[in-house]
């Protein structure tokens, strides 16, 4: 585990989550 900052999220993790959500939304819209 990497050390985390006070907010509990790193910038990279936040971006990854946003990308996953965007992909899920795109799949839901296309289906």
PDB file of C-alpha atoms in Angstrom:
ATOM      1  CA  UNK A   1       0.000   0.000   0.000  1.00  0.00           C
ATOM      2  CA  UNK A   2       1.189   3.448  -0.849  1.00  0.00           C
ATOM      3  CA  UNK A   3       1.124   6.135   1.823  1.00  0.00           C
ATOM      4  CA  UNK A   4      -1.985   8.258   1.494  1.00  0.00           C
ATOM      5  CA  UNK A   5      -2.406  11.963   2.031  1.00  0.00           C
ATOM      6  CA  UNK A   6      -4.842  13.513   4.510  1.00  0.00           C
ATOM      7  CA  UNK A   7      -7.740  13.381   2.062  1.00  0.00           C
ATOM      8  CA  UNK A   8      -7.451   9.612   1.681  1.00  0.00           C
ATOM      9  CA  UNK A   9      -7.153   9.765  -2.108  1.00  0.00           C
ATOM     10  CA  UNK A  10      -4.256  10.401  -4.424  1.00  0.00           C
ATOM     11  CA  UNK A  11      -4.765  12.390  -7.601  1.00  0.00           C
ATOM     12  CA  UNK A  12      -4.137   9.304  -9.713  1.00  0.00           C
ATOM     13  CA  UNK A  13      -6.755   7.291  -7.834  1.00  0.00           C
ATOM     14  CA  UNK A  14      -9.285  10.093  -8.253  1.00  0.00           C
ATOM     15  CA  UNK A  15      -8.654  10.202 -12.006  1.00  0.00           C
ATOM     16  CA  UNK A  16      -8.978   6.413 -12.270  1.00  0.00           C
ATOM     17  CA  UNK A  17     -12.324   6.478 -10.475  1.00  0.00           C
ATOM     18  CA  UNK A  18     -13.608   9.241 -12.751  1.00  0.00           C
ATOM     19  CA  UNK A  19     -12.517   7.300 -15.839  1.00  0.00           C
ATOM     20  CA  UNK A  20     -14.267   4.145 -14.632  1.00  0.00           C
ATOM     21  CA  UNK A  21     -17.469   6.071 -13.938  1.00  0.00           C
ATOM     22  CA  UNK A  22     -17.319   7.693 -17.374  1.00  0.00           C
ATOM     23  CA  UNK A  23     -16.886   4.294 -19.047  1.00  0.00           C
ATOM     24  CA  UNK A  24     -19.803   2.817 -17.109  1.00  0.00           C
ATOM     25  CA  UNK A  25     -22.000   5.762 -18.093  1.00  0.00           C
ATOM     26  CA  UNK A  26     -21.012   5.394 -21.738  1.00  0.00           C
ATOM     27  CA  UNK A  27     -21.815   1.666 -21.681  1.00  0.00           C
ATOM     28  CA  UNK A  28     -25.165   2.334 -20.026  1.00  0.00           C
ATOM     29  CA  UNK A  29     -26.045   4.960 -22.632  1.00  0.00           C
ATOM     30  CA  UNK A  30     -25.041   2.793 -25.588  1.00  0.00           C
ATOM     31  CA  UNK A  31     -26.922  -0.303 -24.427  1.00  0.00           C
TER      32      UNK A  31
END
